[in-house]
CSV table of C-alpha atoms and ligand atoms in Angstrom, one decimal:
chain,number,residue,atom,x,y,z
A,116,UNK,CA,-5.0,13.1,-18.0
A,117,UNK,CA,-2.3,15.8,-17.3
A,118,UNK,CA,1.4,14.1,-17.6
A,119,UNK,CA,0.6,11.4,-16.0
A,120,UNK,CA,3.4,9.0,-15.7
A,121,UNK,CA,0.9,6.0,-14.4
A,122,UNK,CA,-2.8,5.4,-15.1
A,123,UNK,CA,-4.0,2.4,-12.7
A,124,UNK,CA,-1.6,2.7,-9.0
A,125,UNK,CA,-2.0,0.2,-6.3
A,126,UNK,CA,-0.9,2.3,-3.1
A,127,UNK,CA,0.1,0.6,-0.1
A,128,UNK,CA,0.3,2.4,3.3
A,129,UNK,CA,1.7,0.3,6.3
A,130,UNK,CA,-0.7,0.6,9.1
A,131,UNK,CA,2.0,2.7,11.5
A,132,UNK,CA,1.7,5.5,8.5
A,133,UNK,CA,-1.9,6.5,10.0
A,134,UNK,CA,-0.5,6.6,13.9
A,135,UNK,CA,2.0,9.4,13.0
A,136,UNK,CA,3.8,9.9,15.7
A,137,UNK,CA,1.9,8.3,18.3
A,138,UNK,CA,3.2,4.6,17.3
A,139,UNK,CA,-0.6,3.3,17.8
A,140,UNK,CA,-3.9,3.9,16.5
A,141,UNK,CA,-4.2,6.8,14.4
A,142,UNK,CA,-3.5,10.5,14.3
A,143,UNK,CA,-6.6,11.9,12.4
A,144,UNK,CA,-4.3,14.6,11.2
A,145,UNK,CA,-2.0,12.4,9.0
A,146,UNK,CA,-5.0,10.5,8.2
A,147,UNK,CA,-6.8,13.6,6.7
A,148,UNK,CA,-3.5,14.7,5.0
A,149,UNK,CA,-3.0,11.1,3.1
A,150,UNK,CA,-6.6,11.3,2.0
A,151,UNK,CA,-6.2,15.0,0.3
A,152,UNK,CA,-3.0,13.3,-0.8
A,153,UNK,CA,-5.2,9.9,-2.7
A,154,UNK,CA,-7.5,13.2,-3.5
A,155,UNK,CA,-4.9,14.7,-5.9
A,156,UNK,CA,-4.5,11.3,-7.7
A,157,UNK,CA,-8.2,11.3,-8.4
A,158,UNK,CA,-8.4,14.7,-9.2
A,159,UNK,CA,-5.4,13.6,-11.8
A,160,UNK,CA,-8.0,11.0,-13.0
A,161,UNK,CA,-5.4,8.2,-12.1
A,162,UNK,CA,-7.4,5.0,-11.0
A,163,UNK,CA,-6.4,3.8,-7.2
A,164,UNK,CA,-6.1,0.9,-5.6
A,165,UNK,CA,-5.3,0.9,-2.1
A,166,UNK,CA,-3.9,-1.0,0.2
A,167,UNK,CA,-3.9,-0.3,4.2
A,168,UNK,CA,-1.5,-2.2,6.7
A,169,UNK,CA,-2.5,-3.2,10.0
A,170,UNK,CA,0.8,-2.0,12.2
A,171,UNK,CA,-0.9,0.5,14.0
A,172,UNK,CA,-3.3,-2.1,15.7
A,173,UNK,CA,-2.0,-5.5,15.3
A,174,UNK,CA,0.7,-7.3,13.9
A,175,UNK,CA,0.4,-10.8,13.7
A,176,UNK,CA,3.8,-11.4,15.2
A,177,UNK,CA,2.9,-9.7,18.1
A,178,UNK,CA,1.0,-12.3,19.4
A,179,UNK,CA,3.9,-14.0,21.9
A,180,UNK,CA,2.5,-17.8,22.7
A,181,UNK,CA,-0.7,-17.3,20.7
A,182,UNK,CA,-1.6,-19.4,17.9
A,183,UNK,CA,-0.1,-17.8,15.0
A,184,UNK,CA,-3.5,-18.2,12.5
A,185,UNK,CA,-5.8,-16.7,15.3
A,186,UNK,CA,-2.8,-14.0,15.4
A,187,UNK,CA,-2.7,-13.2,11.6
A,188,UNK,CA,-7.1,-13.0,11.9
A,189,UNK,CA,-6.8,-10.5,14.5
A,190,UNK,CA,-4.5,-8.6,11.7
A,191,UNK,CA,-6.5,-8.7,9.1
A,192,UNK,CA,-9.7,-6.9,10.9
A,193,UNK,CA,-6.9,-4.1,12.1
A,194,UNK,CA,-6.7,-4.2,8.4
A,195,UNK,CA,-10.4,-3.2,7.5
A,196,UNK,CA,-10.6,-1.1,10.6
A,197,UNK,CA,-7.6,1.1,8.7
A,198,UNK,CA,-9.8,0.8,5.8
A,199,UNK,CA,-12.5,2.2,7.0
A,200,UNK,CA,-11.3,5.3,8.5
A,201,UNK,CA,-9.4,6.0,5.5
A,202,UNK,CA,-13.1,5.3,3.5
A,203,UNK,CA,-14.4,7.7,6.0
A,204,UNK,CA,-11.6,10.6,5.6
A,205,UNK,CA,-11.9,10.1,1.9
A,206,UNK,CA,-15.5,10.4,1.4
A,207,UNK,CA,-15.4,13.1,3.6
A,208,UNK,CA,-13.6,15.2,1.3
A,209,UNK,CA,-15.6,14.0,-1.5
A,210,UNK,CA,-13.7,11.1,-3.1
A,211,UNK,CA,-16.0,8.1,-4.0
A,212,UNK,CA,-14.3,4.9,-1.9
A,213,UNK,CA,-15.2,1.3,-1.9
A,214,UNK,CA,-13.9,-0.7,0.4
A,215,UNK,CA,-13.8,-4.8,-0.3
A,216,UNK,CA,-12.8,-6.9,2.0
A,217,UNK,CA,-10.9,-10.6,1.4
A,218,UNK,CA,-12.6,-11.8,4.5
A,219,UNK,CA,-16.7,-11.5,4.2
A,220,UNK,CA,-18.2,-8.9,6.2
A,221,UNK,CA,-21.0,-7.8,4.6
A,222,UNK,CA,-23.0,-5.4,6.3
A,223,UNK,CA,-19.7,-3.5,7.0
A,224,UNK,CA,-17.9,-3.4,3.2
A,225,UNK,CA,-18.5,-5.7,-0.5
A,226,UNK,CA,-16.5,-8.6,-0.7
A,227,UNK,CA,-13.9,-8.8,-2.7
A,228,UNK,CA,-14.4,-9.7,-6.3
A,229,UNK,CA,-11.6,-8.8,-8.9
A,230,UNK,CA,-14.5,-7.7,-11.7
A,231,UNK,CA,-16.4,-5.3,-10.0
A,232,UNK,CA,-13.1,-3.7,-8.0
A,233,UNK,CA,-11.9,-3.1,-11.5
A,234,UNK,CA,-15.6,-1.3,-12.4
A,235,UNK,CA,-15.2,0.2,-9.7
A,236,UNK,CA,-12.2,1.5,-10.7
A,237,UNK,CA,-12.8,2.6,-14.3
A,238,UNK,CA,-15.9,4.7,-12.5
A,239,UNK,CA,-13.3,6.7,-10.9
A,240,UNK,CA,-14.0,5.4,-7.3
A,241,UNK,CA,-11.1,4.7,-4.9
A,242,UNK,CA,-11.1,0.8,-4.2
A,243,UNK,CA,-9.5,0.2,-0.4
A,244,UNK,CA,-8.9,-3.6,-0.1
A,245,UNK,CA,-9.1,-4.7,3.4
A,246,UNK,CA,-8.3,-8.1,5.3
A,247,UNK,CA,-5.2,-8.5,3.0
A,248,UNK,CA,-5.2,-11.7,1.2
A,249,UNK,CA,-7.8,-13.1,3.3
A,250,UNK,CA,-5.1,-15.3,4.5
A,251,UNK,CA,-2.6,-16.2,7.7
A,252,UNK,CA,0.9,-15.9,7.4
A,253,UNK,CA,0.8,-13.6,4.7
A,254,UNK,CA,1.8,-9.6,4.9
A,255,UNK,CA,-0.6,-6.5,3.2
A,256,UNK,CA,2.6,-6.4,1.0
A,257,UNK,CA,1.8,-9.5,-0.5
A,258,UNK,CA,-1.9,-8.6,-0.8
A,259,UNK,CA,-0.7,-5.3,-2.1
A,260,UNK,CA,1.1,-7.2,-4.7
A,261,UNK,CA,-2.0,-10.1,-5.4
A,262,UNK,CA,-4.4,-7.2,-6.1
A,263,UNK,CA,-2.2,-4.8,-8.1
A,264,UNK,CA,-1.6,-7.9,-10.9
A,265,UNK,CA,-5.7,-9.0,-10.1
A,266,UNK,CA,-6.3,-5.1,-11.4
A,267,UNK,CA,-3.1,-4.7,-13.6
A,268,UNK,CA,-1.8,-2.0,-11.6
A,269,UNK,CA,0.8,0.0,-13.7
A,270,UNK,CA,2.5,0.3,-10.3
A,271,UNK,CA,3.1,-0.1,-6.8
A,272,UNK,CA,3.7,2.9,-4.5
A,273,UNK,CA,5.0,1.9,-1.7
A,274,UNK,CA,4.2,4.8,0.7
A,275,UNK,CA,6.9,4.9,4.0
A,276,UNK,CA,8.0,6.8,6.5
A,277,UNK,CA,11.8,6.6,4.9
A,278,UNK,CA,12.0,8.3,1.4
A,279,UNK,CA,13.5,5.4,-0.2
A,280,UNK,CA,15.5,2.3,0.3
A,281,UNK,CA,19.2,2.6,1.9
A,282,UNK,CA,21.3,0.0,2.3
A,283,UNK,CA,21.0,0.6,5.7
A,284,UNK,CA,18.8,2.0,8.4
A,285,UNK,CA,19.1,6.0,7.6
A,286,UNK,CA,17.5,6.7,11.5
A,287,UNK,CA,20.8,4.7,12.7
A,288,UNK,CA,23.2,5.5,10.5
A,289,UNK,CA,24.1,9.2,9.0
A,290,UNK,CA,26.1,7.6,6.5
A,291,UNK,CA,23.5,5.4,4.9
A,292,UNK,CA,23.1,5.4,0.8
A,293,UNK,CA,20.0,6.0,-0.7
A,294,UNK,CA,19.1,3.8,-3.6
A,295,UNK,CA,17.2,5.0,-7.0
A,296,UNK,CA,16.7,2.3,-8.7
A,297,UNK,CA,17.4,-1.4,-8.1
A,298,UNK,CA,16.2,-4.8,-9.5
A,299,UNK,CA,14.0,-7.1,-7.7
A,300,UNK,CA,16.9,-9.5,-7.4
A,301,UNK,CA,19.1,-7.2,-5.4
A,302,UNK,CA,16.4,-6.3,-2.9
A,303,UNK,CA,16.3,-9.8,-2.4
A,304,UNK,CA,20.0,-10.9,-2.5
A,305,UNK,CA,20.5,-8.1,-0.2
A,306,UNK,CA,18.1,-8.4,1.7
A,307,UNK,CA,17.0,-5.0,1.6
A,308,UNK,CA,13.9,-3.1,3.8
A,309,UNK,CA,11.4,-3.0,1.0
A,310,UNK,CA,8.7,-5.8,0.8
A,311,UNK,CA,8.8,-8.9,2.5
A,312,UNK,CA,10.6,-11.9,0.0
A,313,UNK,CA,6.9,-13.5,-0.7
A,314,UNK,CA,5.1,-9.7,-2.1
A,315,UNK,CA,9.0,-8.9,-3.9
A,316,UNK,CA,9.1,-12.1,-5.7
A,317,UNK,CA,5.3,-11.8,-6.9
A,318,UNK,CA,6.1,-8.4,-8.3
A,319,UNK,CA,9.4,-9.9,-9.9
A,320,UNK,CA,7.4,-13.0,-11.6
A,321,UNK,CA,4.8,-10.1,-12.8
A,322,UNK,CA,6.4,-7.7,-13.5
A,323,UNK,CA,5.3,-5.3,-11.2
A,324,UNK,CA,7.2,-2.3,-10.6
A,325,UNK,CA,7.5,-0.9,-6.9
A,326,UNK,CA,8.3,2.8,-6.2
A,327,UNK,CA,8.9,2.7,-2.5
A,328,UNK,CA,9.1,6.9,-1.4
A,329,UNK,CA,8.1,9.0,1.6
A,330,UNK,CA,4.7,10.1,2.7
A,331,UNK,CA,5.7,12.1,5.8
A,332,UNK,CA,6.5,15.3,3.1
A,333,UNK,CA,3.4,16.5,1.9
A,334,UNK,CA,3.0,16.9,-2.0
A,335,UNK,CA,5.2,13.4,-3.0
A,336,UNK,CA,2.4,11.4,-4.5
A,337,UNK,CA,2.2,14.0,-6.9
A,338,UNK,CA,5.6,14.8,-7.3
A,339,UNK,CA,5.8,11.0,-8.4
A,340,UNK,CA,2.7,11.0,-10.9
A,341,UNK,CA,4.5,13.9,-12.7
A,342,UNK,CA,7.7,11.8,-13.2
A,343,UNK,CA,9.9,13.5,-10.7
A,344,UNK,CA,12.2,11.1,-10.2
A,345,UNK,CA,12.0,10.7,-6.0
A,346,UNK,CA,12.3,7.6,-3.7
A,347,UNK,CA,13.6,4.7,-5.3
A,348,UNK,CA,12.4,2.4,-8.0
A,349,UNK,CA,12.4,-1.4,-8.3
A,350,UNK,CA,12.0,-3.1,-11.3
A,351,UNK,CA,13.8,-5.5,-13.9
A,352,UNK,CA,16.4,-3.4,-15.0
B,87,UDP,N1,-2.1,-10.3,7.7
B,87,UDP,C1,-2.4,-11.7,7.3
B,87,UDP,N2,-2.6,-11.9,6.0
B,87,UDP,C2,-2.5,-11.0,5.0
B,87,UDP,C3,-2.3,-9.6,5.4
B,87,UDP,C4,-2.1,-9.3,6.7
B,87,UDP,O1,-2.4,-12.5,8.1
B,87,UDP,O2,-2.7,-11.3,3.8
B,87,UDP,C5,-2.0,-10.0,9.1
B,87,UDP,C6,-0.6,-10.3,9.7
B,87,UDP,O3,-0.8,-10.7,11.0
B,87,UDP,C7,0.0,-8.9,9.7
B,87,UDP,C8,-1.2,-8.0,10.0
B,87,UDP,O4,-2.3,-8.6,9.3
B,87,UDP,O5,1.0,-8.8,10.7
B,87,UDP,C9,-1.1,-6.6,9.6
B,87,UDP,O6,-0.5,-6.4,8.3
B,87,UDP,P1,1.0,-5.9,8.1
B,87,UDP,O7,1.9,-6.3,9.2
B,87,UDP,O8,1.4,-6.2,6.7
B,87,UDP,O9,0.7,-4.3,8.2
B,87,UDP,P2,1.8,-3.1,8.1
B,87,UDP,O10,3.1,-3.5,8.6
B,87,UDP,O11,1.8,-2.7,6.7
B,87,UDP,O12,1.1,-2.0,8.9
């Protein structure tokens, strides 16, 4: 393995990162270009774990007067539809993908079981994990979280459409400040736009680091195996 600064990643793409511009559904473009992007970690021979939002479908929050639990369901299969076309773009250019789902659907993907993602894994096959945790009111951050200390991820990469974390909005405010590093206790003191409180403080009790960067520039997942020091880091210290 070339200077690789991580050998087992848990990547986690929000759901609106495969709709590109459109706000909804996907743009097969974007989709291609994060699968040639998951490519280059494999041809690095970094293991990945993947994690795919929902946003571009269904939110469970969306759902204005409906029962939240039937809400969060309809979520989780956005979920494995994401994970499914990002199976599809990936095997299309050659990359080995499973995808496991925390909600059973077997003719469509495995179920989920820790021992044979991790085999999986050491084989060199992607691993997408769909339906989050399997359960309502949580986020895929949280399941992002879960699964990267079920496979002792080295690291989260938290792939956005920002290139970091500000302390505040930089699409509203031109003089926002770009963090690069910060402790899990000041993302959630100040309430900072990284992971919900529930996936930061799993990562904090784990010790998990998150590397939040941006995915709209082409070439940044490598960029960060090789160490460059982009986006912004949290951790203990
Ligand atoms: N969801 C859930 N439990 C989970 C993960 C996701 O109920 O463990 C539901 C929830 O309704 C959420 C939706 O799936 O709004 C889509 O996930 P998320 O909002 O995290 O997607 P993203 O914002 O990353 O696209």
């Amino acid at each position: 393995m070339a200077n690789c600064a991580y050998k087992r990643v848990m990547l986690k793409i929000s759901g609106e990162a495969l709709s590109g511009a459109n706000g909804y559904g996907f743009d097969f473009d974007v989709v291609g270009r994060i699968a040639r992007e998951v490519k280059t970690l494999v041809d690095m021979d970094v293991e990945v774990g993947l994690v795919v939002g929902g946003g571009n479908i269904w939110r469970g929050r969306s759902g204005e007067g409906m029962d939240r639990t039937t809400a969060d369901h309809m979520g989780m299969l956005a979920t494995c539809i994401n994970a499914l076309a990002l199976q599809d773009a990936l095997e299309g250019i050659g990359v080995h993908t499973r995808v496991q789902t925390a909600i059973e659907m077997k003719e469509i993907a495995e179920p989920f079981i820790r021992r044979r993602a991790v085999r999986h894994l050491e084989k060199g096959r992607v691993v997408i994990f769909g339906a989050g945790s399997g359960n309502p009111y949580f986020s895929t951050d949280t399941a992002a979280a879960l699964r990267a200390a079920e496979i002792e991820a080295d690291v989260i990469l938290l792939a956005k459409n920002v290139d970091g974390v500000y302390d505040k909005d930089p699409n509203k405010f031109a003089d926002a400040k770009k963090y690069d590093k910060l402790t899990y206790m000041e993302v959630i003191e100040q309430g900072l736009q990284v992971m919900d409180t529930t996936a930061t403080t799993l990562c904090m009790d784990n010790n998990i680091p998150i590397l939040v960067f941006g995915i709209s520039e082409e070439g940044n997942i490598k960029k960060v195996m090789e160490g460059h020091k982009i986006g912004t880091i949290v951790s203990k210290k």
